[in-house]
PDB file of C-alpha atoms in Angstrom:
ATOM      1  CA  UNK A   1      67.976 112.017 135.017  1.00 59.00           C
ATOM      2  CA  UNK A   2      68.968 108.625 136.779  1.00 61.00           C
ATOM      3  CA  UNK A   3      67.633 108.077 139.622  1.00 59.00           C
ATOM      4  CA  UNK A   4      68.925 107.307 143.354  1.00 55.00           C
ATOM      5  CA  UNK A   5      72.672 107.080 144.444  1.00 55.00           C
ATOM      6  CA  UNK A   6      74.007 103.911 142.862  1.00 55.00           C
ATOM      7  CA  UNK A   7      73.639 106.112 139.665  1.00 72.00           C
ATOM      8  CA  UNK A   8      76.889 107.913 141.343  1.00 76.00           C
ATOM      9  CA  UNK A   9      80.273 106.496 139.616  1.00 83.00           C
ATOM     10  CA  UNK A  10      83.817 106.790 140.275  1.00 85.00           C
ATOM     11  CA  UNK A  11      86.685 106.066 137.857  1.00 90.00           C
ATOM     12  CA  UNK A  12      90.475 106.498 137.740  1.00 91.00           C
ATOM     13  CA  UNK A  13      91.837 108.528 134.889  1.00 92.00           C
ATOM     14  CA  UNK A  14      94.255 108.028 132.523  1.00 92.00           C
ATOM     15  CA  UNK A  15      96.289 110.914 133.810  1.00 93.00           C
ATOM     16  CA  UNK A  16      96.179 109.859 137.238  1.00 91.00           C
ATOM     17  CA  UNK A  17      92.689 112.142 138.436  1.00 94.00           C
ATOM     18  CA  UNK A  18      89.862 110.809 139.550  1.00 96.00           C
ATOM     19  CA  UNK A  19      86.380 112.250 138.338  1.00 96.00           C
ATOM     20  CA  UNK A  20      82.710 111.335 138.494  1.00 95.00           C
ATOM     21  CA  UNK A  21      79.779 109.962 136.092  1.00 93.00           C
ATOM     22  CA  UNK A  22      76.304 110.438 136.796  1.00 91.00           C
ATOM     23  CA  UNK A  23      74.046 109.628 134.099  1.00 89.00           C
ATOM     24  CA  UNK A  24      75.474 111.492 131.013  1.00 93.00           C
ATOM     25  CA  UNK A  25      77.507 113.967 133.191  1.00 95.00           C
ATOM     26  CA  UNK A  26      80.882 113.634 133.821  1.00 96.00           C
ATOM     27  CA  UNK A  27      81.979 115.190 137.144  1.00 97.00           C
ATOM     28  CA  UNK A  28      85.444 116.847 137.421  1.00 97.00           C
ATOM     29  CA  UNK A  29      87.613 118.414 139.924  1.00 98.00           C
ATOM     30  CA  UNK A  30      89.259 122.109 139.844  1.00 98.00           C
ATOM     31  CA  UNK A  31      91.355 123.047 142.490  1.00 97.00           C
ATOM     32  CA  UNK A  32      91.926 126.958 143.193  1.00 97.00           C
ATOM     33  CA  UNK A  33      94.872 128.390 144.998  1.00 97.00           C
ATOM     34  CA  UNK A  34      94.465 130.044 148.499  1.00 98.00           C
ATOM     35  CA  UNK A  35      97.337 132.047 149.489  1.00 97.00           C
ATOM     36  CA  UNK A  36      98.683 133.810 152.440  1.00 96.00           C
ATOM     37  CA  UNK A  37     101.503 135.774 153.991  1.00 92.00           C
ATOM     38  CA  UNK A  38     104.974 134.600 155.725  1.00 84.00           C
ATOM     39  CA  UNK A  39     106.135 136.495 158.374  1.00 80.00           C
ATOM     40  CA  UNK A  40     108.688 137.897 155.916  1.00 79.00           C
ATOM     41  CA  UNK A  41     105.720 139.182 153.866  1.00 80.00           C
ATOM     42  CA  UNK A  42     106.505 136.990 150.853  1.00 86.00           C
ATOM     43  CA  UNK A  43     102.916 135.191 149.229  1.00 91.00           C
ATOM     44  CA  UNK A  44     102.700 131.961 150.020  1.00 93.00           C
ATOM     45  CA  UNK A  45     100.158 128.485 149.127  1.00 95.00           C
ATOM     46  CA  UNK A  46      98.166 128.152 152.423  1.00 96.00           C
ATOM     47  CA  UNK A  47      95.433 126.694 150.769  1.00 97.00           C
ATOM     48  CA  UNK A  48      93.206 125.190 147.941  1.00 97.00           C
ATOM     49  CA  UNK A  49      89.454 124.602 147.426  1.00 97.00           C
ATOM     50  CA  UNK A  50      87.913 121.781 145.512  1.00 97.00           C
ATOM     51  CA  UNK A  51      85.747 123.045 142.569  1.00 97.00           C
ATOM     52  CA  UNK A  52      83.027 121.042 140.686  1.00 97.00           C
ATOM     53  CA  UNK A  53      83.610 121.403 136.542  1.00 97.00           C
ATOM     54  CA  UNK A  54      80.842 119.393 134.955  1.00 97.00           C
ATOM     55  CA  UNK A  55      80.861 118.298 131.097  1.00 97.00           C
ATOM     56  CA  UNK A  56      77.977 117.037 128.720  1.00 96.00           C
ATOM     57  CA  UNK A  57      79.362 115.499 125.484  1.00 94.00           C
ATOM     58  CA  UNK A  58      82.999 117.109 126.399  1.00 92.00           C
ATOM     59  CA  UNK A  59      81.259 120.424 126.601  1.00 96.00           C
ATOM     60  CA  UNK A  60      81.369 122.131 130.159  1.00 96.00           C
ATOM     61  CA  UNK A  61      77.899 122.310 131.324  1.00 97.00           C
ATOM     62  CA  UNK A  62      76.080 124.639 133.758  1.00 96.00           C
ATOM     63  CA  UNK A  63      76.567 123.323 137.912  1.00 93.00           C
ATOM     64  CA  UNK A  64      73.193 125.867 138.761  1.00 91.00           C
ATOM     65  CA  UNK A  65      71.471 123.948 136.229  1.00 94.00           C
ATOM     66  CA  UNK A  66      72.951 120.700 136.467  1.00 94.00           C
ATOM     67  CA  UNK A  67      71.595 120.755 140.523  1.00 91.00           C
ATOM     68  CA  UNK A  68      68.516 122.063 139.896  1.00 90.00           C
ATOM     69  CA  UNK A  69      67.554 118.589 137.896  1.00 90.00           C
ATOM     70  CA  UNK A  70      68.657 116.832 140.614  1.00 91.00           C
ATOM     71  CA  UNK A  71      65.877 115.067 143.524  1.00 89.00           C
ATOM     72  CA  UNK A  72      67.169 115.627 147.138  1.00 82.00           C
ATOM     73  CA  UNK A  73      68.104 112.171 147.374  1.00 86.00           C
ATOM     74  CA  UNK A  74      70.713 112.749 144.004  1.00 91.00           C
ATOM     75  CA  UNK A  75      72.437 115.856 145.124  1.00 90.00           C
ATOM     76  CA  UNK A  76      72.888 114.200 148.842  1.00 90.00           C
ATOM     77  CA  UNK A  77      74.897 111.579 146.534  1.00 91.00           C
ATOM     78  CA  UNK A  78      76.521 114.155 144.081  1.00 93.00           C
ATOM     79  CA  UNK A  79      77.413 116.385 146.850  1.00 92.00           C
ATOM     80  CA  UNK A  80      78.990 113.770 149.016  1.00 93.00           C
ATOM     81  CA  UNK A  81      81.309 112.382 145.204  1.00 94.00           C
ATOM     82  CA  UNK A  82      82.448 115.505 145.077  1.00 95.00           C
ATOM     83  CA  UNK A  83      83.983 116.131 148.315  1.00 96.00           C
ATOM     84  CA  UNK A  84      85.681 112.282 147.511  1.00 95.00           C
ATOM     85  CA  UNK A  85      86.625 113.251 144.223  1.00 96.00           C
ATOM     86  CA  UNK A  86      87.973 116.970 145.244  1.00 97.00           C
ATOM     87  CA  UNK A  87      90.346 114.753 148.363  1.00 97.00           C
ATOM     88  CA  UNK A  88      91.393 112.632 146.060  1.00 96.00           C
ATOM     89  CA  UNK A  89      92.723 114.820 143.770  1.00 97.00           C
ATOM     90  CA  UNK A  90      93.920 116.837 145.881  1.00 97.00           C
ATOM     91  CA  UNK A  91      95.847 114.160 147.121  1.00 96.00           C
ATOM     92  CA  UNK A  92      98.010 114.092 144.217  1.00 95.00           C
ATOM     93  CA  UNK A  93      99.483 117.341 145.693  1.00 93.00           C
ATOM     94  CA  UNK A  94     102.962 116.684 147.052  1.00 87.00           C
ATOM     95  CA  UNK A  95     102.172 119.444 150.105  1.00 87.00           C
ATOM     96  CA  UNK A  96     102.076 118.433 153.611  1.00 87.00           C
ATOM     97  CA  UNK A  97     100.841 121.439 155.389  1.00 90.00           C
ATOM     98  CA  UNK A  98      98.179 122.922 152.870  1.00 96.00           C
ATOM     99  CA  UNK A  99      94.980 123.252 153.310  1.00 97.00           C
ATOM    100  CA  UNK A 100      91.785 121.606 151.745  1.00 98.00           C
ATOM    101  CA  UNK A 101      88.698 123.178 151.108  1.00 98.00           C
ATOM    102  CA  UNK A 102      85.605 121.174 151.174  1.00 98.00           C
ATOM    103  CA  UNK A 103      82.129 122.662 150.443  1.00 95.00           C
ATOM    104  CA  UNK A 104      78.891 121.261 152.400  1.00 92.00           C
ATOM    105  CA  UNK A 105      74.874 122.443 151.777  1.00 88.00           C
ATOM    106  CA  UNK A 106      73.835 122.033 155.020  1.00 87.00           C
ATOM    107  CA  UNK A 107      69.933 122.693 153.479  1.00 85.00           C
ATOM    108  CA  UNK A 108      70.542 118.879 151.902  1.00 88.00           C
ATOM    109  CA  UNK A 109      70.257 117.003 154.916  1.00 88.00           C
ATOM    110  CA  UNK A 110      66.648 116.653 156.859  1.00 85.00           C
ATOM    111  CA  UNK A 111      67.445 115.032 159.703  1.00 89.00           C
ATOM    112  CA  UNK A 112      70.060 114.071 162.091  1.00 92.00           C
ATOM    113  CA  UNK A 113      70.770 110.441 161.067  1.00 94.00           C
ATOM    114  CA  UNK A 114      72.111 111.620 157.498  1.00 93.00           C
ATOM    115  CA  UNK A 115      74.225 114.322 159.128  1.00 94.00           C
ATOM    116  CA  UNK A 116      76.126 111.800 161.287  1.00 96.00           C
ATOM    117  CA  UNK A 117      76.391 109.577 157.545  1.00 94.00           C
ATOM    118  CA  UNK A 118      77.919 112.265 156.191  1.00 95.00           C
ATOM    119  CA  UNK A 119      80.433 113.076 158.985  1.00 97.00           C
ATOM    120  CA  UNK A 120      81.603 109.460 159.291  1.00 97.00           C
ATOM    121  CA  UNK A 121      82.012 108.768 155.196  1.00 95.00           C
ATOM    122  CA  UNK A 122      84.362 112.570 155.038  1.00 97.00           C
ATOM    123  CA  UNK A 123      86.094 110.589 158.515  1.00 97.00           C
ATOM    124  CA  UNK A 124      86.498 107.290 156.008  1.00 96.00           C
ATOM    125  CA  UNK A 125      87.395 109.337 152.829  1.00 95.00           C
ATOM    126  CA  UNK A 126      90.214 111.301 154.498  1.00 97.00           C
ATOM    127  CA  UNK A 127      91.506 108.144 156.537  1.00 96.00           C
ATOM    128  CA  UNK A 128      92.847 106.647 153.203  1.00 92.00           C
ATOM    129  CA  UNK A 129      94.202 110.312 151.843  1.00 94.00           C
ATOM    130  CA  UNK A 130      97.015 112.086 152.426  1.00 93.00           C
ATOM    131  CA  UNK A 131      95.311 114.633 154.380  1.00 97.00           C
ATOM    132  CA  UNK A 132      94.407 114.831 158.165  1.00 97.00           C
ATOM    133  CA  UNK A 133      90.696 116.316 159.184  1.00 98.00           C
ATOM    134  CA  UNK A 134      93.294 119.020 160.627  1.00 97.00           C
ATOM    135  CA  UNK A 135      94.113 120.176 157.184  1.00 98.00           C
ATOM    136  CA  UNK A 136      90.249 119.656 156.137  1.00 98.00           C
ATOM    137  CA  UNK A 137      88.149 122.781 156.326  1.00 98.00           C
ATOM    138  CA  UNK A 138      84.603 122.337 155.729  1.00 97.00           C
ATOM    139  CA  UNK A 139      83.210 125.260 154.081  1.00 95.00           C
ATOM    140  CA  UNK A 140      78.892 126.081 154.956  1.00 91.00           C
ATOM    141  CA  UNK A 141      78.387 127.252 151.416  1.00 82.00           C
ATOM    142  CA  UNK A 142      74.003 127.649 152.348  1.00 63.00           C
ATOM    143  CA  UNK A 143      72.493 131.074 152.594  1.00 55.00           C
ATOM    144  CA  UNK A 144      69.529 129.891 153.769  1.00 59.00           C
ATOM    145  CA  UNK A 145      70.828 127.716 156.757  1.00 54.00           C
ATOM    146  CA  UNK A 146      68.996 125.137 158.231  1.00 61.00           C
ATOM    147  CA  UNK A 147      67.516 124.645 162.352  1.00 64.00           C
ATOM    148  CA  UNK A 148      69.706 125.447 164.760  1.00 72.00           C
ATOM    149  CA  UNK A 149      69.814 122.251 166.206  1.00 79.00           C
ATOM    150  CA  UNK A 150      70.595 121.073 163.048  1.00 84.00           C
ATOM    151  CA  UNK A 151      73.619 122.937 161.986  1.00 86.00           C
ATOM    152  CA  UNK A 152      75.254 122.781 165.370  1.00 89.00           C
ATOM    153  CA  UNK A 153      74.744 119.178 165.061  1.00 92.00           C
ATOM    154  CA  UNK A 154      76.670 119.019 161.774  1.00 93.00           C
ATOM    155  CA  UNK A 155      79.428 121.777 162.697  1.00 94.00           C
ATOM    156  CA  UNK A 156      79.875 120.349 165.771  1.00 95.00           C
ATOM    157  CA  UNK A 157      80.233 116.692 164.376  1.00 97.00           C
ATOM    158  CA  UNK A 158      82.758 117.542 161.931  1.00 98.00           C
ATOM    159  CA  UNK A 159      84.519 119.876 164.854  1.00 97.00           C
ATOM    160  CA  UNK A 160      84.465 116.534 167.403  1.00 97.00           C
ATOM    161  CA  UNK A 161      86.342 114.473 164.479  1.00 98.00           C
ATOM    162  CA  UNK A 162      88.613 116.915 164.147  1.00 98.00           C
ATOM    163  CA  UNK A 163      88.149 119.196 160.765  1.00 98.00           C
ATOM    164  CA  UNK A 164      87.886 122.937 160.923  1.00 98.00           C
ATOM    165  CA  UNK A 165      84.558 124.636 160.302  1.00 97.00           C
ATOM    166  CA  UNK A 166      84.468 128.370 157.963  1.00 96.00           C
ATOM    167  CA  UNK A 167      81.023 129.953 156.759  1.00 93.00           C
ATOM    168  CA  UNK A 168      81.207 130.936 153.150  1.00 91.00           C
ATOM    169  CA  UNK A 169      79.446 134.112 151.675  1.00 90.00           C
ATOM    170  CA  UNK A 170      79.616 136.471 155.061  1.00 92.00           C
ATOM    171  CA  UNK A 171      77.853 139.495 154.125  1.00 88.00           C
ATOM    172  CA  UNK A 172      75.980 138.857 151.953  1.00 75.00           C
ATOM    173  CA  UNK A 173      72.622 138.199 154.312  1.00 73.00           C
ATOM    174  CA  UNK A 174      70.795 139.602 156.669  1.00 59.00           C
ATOM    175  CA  UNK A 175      71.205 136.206 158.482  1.00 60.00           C
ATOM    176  CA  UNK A 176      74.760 136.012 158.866  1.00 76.00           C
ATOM    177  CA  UNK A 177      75.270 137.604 162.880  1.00 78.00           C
ATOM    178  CA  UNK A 178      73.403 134.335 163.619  1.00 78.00           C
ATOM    179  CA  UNK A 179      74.944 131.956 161.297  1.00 79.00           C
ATOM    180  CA  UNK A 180      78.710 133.073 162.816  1.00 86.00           C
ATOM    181  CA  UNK A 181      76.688 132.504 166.461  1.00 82.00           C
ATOM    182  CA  UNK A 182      75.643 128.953 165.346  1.00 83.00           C
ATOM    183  CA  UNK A 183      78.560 127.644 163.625  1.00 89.00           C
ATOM    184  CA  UNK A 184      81.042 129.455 165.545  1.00 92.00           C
ATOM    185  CA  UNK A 185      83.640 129.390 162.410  1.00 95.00           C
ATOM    186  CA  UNK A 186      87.309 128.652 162.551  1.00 97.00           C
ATOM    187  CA  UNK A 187      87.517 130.776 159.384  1.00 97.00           C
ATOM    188  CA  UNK A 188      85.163 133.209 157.723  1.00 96.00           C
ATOM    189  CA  UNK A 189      84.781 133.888 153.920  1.00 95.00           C
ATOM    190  CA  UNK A 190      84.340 137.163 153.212  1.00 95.00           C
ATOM    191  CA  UNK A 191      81.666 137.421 150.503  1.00 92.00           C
ATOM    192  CA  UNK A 192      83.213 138.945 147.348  1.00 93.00           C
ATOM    193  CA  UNK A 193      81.322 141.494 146.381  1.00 94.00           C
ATOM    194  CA  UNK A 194      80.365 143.661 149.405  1.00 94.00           C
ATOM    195  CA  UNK A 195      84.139 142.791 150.256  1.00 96.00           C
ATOM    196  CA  UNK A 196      85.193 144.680 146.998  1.00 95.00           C
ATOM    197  CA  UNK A 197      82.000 147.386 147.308  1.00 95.00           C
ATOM    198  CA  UNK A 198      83.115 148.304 150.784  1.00 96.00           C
ATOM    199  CA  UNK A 199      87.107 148.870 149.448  1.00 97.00           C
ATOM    200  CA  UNK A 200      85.625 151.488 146.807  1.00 96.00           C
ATOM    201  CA  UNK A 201      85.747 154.374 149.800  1.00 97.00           C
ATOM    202  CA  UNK A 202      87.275 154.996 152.647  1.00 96.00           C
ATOM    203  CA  UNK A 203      84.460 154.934 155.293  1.00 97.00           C
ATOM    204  CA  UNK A 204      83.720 151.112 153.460  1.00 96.00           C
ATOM    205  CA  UNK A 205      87.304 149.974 154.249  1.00 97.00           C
ATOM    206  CA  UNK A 206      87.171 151.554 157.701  1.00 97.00           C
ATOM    207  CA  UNK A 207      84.453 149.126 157.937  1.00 96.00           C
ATOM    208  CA  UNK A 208      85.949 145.992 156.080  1.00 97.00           C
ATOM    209  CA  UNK A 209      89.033 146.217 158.971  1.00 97.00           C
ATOM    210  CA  UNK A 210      86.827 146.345 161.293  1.00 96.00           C
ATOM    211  CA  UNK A 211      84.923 143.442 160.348  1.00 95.00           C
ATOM    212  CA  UNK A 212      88.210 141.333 160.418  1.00 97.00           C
ATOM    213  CA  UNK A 213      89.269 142.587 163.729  1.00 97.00           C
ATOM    214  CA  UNK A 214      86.173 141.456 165.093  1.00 94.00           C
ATOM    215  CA  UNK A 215      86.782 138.185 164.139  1.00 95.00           C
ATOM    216  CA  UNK A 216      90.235 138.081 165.238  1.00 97.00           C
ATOM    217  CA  UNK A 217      89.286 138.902 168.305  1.00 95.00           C
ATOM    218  CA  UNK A 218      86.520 135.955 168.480  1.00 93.00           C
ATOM    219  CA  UNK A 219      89.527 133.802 167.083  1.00 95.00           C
ATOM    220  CA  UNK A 220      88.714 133.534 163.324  1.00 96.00           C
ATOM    221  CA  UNK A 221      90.862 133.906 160.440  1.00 97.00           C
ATOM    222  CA  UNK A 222      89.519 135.670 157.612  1.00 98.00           C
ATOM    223  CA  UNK A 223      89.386 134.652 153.433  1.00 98.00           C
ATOM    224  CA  UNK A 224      88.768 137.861 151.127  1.00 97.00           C
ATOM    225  CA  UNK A 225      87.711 135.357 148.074  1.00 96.00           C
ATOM    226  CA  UNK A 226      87.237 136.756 144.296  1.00 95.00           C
ATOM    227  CA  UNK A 227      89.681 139.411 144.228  1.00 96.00           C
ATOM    228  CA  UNK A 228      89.955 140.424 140.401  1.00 95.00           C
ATOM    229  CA  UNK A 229      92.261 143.006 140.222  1.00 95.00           C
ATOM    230  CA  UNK A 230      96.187 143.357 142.163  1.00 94.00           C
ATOM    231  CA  UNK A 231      95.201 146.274 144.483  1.00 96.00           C
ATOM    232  CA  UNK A 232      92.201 144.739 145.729  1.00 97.00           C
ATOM    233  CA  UNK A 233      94.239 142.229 146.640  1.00 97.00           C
ATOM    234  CA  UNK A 234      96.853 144.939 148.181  1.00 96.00           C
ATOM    235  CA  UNK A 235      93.565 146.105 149.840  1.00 97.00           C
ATOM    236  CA  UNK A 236      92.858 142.667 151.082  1.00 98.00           C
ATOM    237  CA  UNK A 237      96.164 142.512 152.955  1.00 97.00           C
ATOM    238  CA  UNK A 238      96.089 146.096 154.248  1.00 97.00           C
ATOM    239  CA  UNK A 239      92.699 145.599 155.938  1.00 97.00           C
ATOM    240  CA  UNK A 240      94.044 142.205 157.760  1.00 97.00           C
ATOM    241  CA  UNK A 241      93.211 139.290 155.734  1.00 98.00           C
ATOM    242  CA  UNK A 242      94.745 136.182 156.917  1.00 97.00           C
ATOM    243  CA  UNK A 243      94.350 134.359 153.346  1.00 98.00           C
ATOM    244  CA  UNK A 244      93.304 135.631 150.153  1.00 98.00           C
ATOM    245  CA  UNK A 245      92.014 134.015 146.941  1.00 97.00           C
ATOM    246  CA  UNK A 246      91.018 134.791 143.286  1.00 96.00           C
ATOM    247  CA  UNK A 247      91.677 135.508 139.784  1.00 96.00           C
ATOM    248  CA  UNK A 248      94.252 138.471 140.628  1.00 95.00           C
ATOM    249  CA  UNK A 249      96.234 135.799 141.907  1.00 95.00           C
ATOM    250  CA  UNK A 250      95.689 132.263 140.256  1.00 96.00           C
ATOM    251  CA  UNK A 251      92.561 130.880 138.600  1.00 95.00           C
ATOM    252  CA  UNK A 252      91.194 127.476 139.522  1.00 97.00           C
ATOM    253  CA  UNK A 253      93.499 124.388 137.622  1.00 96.00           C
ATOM    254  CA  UNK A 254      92.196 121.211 136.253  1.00 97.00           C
ATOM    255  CA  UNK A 255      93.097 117.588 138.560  1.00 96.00           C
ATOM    256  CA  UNK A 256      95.692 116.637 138.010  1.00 95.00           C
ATOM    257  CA  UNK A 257      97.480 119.966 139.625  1.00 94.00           C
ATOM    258  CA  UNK A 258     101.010 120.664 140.794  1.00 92.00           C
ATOM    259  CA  UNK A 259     100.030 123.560 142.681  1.00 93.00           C
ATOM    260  CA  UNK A 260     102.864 123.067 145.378  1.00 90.00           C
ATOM    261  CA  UNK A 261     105.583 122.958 142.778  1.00 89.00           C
ATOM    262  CA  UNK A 262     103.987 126.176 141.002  1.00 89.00           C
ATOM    263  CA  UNK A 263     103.649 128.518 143.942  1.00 90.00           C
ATOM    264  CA  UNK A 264     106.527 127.014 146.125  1.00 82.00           C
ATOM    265  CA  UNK A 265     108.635 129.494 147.526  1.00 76.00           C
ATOM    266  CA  UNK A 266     111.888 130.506 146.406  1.00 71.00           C
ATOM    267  CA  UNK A 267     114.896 129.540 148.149  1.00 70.00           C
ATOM    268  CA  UNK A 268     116.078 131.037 151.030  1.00 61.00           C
TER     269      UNK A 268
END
């Protein structure tokens, strides 16, 4: 693999995307729906999140794998393209009010100094966008999260500047009462699976609701991602989800998107 950050390219495509190069990899940008719920009931686009596709000789090519060759130096790099490359694209949208899911590792940075680099080049990158850090929710995709100090540095740096903070995955750790207490979240993904386990009975979705009232109450809105099938997304709605998202509903699209034209809502 190359080595270092100035390995990290950015190019203009042809069709009006932008995507990535590092080394032989060519970094791409997939954008999946989030949708929620007017006050008429009808489904709505409240949402997207920026995806990483990568390809190897035109073939797509494993992200697990591709990140696991990577120093901690590289995938500080890679991980900071991406969220560029996913804002850029997302640009292209013609939306106004949508919102823009951005993924950070936390476990990538070791120290305060590259936290604060981080915050101010997503502050720079969204300055010449289309987007405000109000419609920019940073997602804290890490199970394993880093110090305290650290996080709360980082959530509340990108808080200060304005973005919106969610935690990614909750559920799915033993960890997670004290990752909501460190990161205090404006929005909390629901991880998919016990999500979906815990609507197979009744006593589960007695639990699910009450899992989202309890963060309504603290002031968070809740995600139920990787709903599959139409009545778990019924499900998803019936136990108080504020936003839902998955293949039931729309799969992630290749940049360039016209998302907003797709799932705009019919006249009045």
């Amino acid at each position: 693999m190359p080595q270092g950050s100035d390995s990290v390219q950015h190019r203009r495509e042809a069709d009006g995307s932008s995507s990535g190069s590092f080394g032989p990899f060519l970094l791409k940008t997939a954008l999946q729906p989030i949708f929620g719920r007017n006050r008429g009931g009808h489904v709505r686009l409240r949402g997207i999140e920026g995806l990483l596709r990568l390809f190897l000789n035109d073939q797509p090519f494993s992200t697990g794998e591709f990140f696991q060759r990577l120093g901690s130096g590289q995938r500080q790099a890679v991980d900071t393209l991406c969220r560029r490359l996913h804002l850029i694209n997302a640009s292209l949208e013609s939306s106004d009010d949508v919102l823009l899911f951005l993924n950070f590792d936390p476990s990538l940075y070791s120290d305060n100094r590259q936290i604060a680099a981080q915050i101010q080049k997503l502050v720079s990158d969204v300055a010449g966008s289309r987007f405000t850090p109000a419609r920019i929710v940073c997602e804290m995709t890490e199970q394993h999260m880093i110090g305290s100090n650290r996080i709360t540095y980082l959530t509340d740096g990108l808080r200060d500047a304005g973005f919106r903070i969610a935690i990614d995955d909750y559920g799915a750790a033993a960890s997670d009462a004290n990752r909501v207490e460190m990161v205090r979240p404006d929005i909390v993904k629901l991880d998919a699976a016990w999500a979906v386990r815990l609507m197979e009975s009744p006593s589960g979705f007695a639990v699910l609701k009450k899992t989202v009232e309890r963060f309504h109450r603290s002031g968070a809105s809740i995600v139920m991602e990787g709903l599959e099938q139409g009545f778990q997304v019924e499900l998803a709605w019936g136990a108080g989800a504020d936003l839902v998202q998955g293949f039931a509903l729309a799969r992630p699209q290749m940049a360039p998107t016209n998302l907003t034209e797709l799932f705009a809502p019919p006249p009045a």
